[in-house]
XYZ file of C-alpha atoms in Angstrom:
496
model
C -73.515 -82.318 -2.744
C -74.758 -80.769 -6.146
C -76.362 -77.637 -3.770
C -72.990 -77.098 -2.564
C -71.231 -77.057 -5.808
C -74.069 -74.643 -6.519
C -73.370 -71.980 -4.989
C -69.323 -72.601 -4.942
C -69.944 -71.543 -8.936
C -72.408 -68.635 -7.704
C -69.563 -67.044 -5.306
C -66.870 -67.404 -8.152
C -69.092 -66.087 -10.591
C -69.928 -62.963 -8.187
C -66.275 -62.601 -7.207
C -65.479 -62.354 -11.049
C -68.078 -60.329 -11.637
C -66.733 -57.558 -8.477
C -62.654 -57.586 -10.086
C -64.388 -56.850 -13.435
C -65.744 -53.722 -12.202
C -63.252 -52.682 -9.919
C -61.004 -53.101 -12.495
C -62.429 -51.064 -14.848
C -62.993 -48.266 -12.435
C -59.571 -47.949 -11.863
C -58.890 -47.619 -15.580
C -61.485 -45.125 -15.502
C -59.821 -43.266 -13.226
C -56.476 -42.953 -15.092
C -57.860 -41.844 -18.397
C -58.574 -38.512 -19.178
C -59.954 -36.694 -22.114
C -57.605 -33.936 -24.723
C -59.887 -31.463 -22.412
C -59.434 -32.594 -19.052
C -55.436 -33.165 -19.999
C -55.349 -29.503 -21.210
C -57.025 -28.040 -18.143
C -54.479 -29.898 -15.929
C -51.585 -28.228 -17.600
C -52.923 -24.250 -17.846
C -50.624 -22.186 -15.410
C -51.818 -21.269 -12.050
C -52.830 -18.035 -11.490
C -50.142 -15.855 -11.204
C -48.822 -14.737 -7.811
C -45.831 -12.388 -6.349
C -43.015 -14.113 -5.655
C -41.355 -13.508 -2.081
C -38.298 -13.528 -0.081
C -37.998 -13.977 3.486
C -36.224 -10.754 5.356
C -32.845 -11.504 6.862
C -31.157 -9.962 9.842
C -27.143 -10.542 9.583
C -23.665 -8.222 9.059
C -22.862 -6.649 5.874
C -18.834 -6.266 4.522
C -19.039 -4.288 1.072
C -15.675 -5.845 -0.843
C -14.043 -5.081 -4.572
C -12.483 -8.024 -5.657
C -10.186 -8.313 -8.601
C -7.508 -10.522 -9.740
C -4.012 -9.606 -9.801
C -0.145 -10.241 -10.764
C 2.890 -10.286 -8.355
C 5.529 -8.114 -9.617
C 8.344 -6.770 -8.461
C 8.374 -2.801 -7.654
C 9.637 0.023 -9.227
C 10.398 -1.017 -13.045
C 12.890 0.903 -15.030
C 14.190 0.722 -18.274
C 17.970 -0.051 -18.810
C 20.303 1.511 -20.798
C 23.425 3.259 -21.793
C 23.667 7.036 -22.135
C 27.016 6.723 -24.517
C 29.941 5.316 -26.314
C 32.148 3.516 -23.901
C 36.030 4.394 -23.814
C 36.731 7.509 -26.362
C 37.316 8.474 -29.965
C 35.434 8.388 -32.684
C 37.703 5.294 -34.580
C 39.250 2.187 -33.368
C 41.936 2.551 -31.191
C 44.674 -0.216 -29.769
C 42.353 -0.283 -26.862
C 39.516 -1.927 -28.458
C 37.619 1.671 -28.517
C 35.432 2.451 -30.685
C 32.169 3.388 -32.609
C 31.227 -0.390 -32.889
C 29.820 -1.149 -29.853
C 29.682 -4.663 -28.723
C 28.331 -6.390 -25.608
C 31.390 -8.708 -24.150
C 30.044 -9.925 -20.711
C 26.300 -9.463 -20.687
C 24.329 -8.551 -17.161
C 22.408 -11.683 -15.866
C 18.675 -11.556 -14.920
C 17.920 -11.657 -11.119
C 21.318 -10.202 -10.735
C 21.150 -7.757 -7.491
C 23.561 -4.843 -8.313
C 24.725 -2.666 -5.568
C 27.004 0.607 -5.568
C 30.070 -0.095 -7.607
C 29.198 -3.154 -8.920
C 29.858 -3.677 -12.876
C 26.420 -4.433 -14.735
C 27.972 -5.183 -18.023
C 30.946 -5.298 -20.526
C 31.246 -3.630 -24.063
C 34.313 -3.334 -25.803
C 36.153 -5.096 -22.352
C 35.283 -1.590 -20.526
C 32.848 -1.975 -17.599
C 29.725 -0.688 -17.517
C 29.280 0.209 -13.425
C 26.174 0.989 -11.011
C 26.105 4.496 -9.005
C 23.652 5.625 -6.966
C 22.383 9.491 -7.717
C 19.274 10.988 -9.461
C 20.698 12.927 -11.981
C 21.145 10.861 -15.532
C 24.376 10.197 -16.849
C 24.180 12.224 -19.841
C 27.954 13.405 -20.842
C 31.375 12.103 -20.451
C 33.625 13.285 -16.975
C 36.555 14.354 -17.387
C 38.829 16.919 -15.912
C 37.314 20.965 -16.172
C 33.837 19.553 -15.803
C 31.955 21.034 -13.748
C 28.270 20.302 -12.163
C 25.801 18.459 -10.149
C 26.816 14.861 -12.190
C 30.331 15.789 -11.142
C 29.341 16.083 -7.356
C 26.842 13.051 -7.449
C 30.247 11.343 -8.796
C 32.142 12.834 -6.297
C 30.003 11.973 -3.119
C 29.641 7.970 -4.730
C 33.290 7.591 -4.781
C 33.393 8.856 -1.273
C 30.699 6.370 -0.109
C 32.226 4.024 -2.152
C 35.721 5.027 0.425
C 37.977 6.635 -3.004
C 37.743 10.086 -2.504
C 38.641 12.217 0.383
C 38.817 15.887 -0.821
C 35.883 18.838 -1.346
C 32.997 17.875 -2.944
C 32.951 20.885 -5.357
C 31.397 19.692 -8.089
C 34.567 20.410 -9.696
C 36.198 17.757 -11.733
C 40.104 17.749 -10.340
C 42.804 15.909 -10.045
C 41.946 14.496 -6.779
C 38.844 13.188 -8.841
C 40.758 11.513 -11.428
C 42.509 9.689 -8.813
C 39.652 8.483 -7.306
C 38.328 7.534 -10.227
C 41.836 6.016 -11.310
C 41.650 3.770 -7.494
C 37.751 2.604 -8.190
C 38.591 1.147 -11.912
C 41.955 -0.666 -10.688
C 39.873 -2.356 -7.797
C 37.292 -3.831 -10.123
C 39.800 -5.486 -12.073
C 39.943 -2.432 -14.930
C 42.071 0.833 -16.556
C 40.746 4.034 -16.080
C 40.055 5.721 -19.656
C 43.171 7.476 -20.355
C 43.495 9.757 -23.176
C 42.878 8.302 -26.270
C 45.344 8.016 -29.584
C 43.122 10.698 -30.898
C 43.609 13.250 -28.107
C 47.076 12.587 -27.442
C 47.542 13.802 -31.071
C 45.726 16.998 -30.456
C 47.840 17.914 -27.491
C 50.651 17.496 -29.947
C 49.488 19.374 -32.509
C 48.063 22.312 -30.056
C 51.666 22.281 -28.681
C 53.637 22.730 -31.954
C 51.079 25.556 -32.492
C 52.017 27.314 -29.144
C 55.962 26.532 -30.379
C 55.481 28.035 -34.190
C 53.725 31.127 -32.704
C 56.769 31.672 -30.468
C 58.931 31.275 -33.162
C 56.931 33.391 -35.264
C 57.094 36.761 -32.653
C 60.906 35.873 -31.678
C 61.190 36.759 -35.555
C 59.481 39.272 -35.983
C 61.371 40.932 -32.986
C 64.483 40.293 -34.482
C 63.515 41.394 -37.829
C 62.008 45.215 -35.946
C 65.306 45.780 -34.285
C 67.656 45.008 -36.771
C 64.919 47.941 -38.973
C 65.148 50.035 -35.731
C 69.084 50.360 -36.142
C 69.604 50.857 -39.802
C 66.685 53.516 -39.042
C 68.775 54.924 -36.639
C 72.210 55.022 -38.539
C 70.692 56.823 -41.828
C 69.366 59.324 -39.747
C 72.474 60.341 -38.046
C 74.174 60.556 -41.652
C 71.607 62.829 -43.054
C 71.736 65.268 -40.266
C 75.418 65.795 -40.507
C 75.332 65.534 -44.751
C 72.515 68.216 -44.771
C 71.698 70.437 -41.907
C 71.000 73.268 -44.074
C 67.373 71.711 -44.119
C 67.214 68.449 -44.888
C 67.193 67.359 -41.626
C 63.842 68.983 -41.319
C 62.378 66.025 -43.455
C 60.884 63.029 -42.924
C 61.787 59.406 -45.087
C 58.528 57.945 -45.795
C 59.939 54.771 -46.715
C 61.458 54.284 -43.076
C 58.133 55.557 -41.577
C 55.891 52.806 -43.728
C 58.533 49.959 -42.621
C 58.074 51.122 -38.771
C 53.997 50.285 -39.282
C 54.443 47.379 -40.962
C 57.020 45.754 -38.826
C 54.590 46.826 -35.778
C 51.532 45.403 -36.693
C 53.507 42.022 -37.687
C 54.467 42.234 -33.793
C 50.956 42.431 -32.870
C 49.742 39.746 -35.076
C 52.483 37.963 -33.885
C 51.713 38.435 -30.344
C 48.075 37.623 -30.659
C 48.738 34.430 -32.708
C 50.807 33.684 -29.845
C 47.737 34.540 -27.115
C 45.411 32.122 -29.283
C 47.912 29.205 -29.475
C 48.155 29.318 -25.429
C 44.641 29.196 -24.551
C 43.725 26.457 -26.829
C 46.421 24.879 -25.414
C 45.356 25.216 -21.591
C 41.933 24.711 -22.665
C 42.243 21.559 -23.969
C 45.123 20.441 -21.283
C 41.973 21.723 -18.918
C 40.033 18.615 -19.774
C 43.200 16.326 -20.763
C 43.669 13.499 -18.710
C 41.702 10.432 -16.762
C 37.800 10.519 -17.771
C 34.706 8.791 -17.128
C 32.974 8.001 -20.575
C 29.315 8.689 -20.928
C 28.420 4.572 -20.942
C 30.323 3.590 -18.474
C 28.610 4.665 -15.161
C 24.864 4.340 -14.535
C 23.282 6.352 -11.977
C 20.325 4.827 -10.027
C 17.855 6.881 -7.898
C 18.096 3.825 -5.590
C 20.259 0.977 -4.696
C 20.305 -1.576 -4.819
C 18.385 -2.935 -7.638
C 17.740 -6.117 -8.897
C 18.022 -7.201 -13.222
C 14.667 -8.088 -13.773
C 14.598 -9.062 -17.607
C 17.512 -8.621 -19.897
C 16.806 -7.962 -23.504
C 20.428 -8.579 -24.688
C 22.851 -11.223 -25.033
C 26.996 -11.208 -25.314
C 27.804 -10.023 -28.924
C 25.146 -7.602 -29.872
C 25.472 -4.373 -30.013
C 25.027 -1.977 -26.841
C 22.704 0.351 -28.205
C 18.853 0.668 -27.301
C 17.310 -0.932 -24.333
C 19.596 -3.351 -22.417
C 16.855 -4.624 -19.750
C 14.546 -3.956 -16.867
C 15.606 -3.353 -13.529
C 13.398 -3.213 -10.585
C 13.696 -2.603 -6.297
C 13.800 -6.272 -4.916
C 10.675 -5.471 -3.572
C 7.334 -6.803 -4.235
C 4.087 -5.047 -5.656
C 1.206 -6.645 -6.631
C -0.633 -4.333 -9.937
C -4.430 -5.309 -10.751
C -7.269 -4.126 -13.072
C -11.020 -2.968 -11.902
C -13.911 -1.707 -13.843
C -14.104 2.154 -13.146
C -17.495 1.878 -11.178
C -14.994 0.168 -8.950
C -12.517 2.128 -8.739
C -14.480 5.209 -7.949
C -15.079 3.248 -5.010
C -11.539 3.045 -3.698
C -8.595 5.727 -2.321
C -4.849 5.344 -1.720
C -4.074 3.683 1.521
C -7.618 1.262 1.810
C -6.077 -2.181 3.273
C -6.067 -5.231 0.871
C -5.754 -8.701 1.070
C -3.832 -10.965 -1.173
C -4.470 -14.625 -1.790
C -2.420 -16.743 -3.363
C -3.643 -19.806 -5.254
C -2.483 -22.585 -2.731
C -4.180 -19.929 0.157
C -1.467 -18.393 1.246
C -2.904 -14.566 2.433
C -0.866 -11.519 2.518
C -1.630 -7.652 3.620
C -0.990 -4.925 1.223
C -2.053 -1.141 0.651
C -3.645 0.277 -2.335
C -0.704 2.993 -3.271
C -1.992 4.074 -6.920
C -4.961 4.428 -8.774
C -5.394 5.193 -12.574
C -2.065 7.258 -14.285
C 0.053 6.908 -10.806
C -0.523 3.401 -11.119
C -0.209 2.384 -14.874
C 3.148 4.938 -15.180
C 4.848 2.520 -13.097
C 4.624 -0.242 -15.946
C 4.511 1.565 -19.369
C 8.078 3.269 -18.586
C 9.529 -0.410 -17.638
C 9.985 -1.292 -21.223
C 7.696 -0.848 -23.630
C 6.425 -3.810 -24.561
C 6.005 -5.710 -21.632
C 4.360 -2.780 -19.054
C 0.808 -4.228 -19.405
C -0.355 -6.274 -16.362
C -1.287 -9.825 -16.403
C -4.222 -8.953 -13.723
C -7.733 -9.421 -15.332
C -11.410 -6.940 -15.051
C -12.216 -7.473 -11.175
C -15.772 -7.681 -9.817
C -17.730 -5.461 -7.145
C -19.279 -7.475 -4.780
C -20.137 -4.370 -2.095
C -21.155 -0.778 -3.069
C -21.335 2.030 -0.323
C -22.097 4.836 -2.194
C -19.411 7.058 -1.330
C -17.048 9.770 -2.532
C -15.074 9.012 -5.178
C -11.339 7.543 -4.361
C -9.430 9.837 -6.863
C -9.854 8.593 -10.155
C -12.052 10.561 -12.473
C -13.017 7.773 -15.134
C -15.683 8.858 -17.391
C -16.880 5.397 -18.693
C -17.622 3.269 -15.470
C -16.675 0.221 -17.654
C -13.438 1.612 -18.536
C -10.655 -0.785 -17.035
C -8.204 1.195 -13.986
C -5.037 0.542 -13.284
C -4.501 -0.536 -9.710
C -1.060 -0.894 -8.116
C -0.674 -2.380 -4.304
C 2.297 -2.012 -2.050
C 3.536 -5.266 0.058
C 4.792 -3.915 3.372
C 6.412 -7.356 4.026
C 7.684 -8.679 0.625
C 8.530 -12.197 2.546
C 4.815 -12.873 2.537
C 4.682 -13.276 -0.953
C 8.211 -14.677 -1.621
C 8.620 -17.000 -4.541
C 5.395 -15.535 -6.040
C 6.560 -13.276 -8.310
C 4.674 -13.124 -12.107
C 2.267 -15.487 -10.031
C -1.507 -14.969 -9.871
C -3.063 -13.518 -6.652
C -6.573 -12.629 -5.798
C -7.104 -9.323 -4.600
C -9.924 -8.472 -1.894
C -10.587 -4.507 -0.875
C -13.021 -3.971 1.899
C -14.640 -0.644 1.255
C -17.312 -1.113 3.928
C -19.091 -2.843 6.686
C -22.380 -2.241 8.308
C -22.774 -2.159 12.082
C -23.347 -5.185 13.586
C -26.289 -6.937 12.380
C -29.173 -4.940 10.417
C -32.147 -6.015 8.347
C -31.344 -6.987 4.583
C -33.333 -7.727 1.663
C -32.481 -8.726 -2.013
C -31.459 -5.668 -4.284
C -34.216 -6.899 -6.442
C -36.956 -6.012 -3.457
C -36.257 -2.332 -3.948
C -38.834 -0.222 -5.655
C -38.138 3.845 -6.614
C -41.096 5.184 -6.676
C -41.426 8.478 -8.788
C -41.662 10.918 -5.794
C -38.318 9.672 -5.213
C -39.525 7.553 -2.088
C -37.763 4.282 -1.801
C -39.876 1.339 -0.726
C -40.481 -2.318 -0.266
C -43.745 -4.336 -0.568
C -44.320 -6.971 2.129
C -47.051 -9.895 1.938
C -48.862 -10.424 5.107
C -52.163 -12.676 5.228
C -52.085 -12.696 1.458
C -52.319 -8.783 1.364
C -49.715 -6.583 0.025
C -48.520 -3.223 1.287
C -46.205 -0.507 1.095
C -43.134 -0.111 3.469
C -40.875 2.992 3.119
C -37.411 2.314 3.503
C -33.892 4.213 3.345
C -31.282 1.850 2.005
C -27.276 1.513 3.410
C -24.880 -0.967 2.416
C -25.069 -3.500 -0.427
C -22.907 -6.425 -0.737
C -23.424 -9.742 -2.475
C -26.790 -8.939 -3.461
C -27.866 -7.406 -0.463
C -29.170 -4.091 0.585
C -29.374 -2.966 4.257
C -32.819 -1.271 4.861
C -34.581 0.869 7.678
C -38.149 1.546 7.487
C -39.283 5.397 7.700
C -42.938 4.246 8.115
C -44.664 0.948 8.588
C -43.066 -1.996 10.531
C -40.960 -4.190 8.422
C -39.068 -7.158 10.607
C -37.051 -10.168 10.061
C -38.689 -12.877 8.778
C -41.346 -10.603 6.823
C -42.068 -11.642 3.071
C -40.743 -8.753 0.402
C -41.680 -8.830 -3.469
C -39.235 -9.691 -5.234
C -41.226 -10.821 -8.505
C -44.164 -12.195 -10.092
């Protein structure tokens, strides 16, 4: 019994004895010393760092972000007084010129439509290139007069010649539009009727004036006659022979009053005819505007009822759609009028346009709209292709330099209800064909011959591999080897 008990307490004091030491062992094992703790952490030794080559399709893209607009901005105002005179007249006419029914915003005007009141006279749309720059009236003459001339025809007013000539039958045409829109044709004012008085009592005094002076050279003529008869009988021993100088000097006189008389006369008449010439229904400078194209639509209006008519009145634009963008100039160089885009709105919706102006041609479109608000609302765009090819047209000298960018929408329906709304624009300027070998920009190496190459790891060796380069996009450069093999799934440098 006590020999058992023995060696029970040898065995536990053995066992003991064995955790002891495995126990510190393992504590051994998990301390180190401030040397071996440094050595663990010293960076291995350095090594290239590779990139596995890749065999897919290439698709060189611009992208940029853009605004919806609508095409064809122009500025909007009035090249004149409406109605006539200088003062206020019974008709409201005047030089105070005040806005009575102002044009709405998102108003589409066609031919013969009134944009506007001032003063109660209309302000109406024509279609026609050249500006409305004078007042029409009867005697003018010119190609404003037959622009005028062929819109009232469209318009189903006028039937006669279209002479350019400013007639009666125009007036009446003219007369017929304003009564169907609910308005008086301008009629001569206070102010002229009181010329065409006063030019007529001037053609009256000048008749008066030679009837006179007739009279008074006959009655001379006779008394003339009569003294000469009595001298030649009182003294034909030789006064008869002599002239009176007094009746001589009388005879000038009275003729050049006849002349003046006759020439006041002349002058009286052709004022007269010149001003009855242009006397009669007109069309005041303000009251027609002439649009290269209609119809248009009232974009923004920069004026309410009550102010005054002068300066801008608004922005009109085509009721079509254009979508106008900003890229760097590297990008742009890239591009050409006519390269298909694609438009994305921000719920997805996708669209086709056509790039249809690039630098100047594009930006002239939105600095002549009004001033203020011609900048676009698209931000810098991003290349994410590069093919290396001619440049599109623009000739920027900074390649950071923001261009102007304007796209056409073929089908404005595509993008209706988008307009001033944000789209993303996506150019493809390239594609490779089919699939190629690619490798990471950053795996290209110039050497200083001018040789471009690659450096490929095989077995932990590395060697040269001359390449010619293609199409880049997202990072990636097509390559070809010249000499060497180079396949997919080869390791390129492309670090350390």
């Amino acid at each position: 019994m006590s020999r058992f008990s023995s060696r029970k307490h040898l065995g536990a004091l053995v066992g003991a004895v064995v955790l002891v030491g495995a126990g510190g062992w393992i504590a051994g094992t998990q301390v180190r010393s401030p040397a071996d703790a440094a050595a663990a952490h010293t960076a291995p030794k350095a090594g290239p760092v590779t990139v596995a080559v890749q065999r897919q399709s290439l698709t060189a893209t611009v992208v940029a972000s853009g605004s919806v607009e609508f095409a064809s901005p122009r500025p909007l105002a009035l090249a004149g007084a409406v109605g006539t005179g200088a003062s206020a007249t019974a008709g409201g006419e005047g030089a105070e010129q005040r806005i009575t029914k102002a044009p709405v915003a998102g108003t589409k005007v066609k031919e013969g439509d009134v944009l506007m009141a001032v003063n109660g006279r209309p302000v109406l749309a024509l279609s026609g290139t050249v500006p409305m720059y004078r007042a029409l009236g009867p005697g003018a003459s010119g190609d404003d007069v037959k622009q005028l001339q062929k819109a009232l025809h469209r318009l189903g007013f006028f039937s006669g010649s279209i002479s350019g000539n400013y007639g009666q039958g125009t007036a009446a045409a003219v007369t017929s539009w304003y009564s169907s829109k609910g308005y008086e044709a301008q009629k001569p004012s206070a102010d002229d009727e009181q010329q065409l008085g006063q030019l007529q009592q001037a053609v009256s005094a000048a008749q008066q004036t030679l009837l006179t002076t007739n009279s008074a050279s006959s009655s001379s003529g006779d008394e003339t006659e009569t003294g000469t008869a009595a001298g030649t009988d009182a003294g034909a021993s030789g006064s008869a022979s002599s002239p009176n100088p007094q009746s001589s000097t009388d005879a000038q006189i009275h003729q050049l009053q006849l002349e003046s008389a006759k020439k006041a006369l002349n002058m009286a008449n052709a004022a007269l005819s010149t001003f009855q010439a242009s006397y009669g229904t007109k069309v005041p400078a303000g009251e027609v505007v002439f649009f290269p194209k209609l119809p248009v639509r009232l974009n923004k209006v920069t004026v309410k009822t009550g102010d005054t008519a002068s300066g801008p009145i608004g922005t009109v634009t085509s009721s079509d759609l254009e979508v106008q963008a900003v890229v760097p100039g590297a990008d742009a160089e890239l591009l050409r009028k006519g390269m298909a885009v694609e438009l994305t709105t921000t719920d997805g919706k996708k669209a086709a346009g056509t790039v249809s102006a690039l630098g100047a041609d594009a930006a002239s479109s939105t600095t002549t709209a009004t001033g203020s608000d011609g900048d676009s609302e698209g931000s810098t765009g991003t290349t994410s292709g590069d093919t290396g090819s001619e440049s599109a047209g623009t000739s920027a000298t900074d390649s950071s330099a923001p261009v102007q960018l304007r796209i056409s929408v073929p089908n404005s329906g595509e993008l209706a209800d988008e307009a001033e709304a944000a789209v993303k624009v996506t150019i493809k300027i390239g594609a490779s064909d089919g699939k190629v070998l690619v490798v990471p920009l950053a795996a290209i190496r110039t050497s200083s011959d001018g040789n471009v190459r690659v450096q490929v790891e095989r077995g932990g060796r590395l060697s040269d591999v001359r390449v010619t380069v293609g199409l880049s996009a997202a990072g990636l450069v097509e390559v070809k080897p010249t000499s060497g093999t180079l396949e997919q799934g080869d390791k390129v440098v492309v670090g350390e």
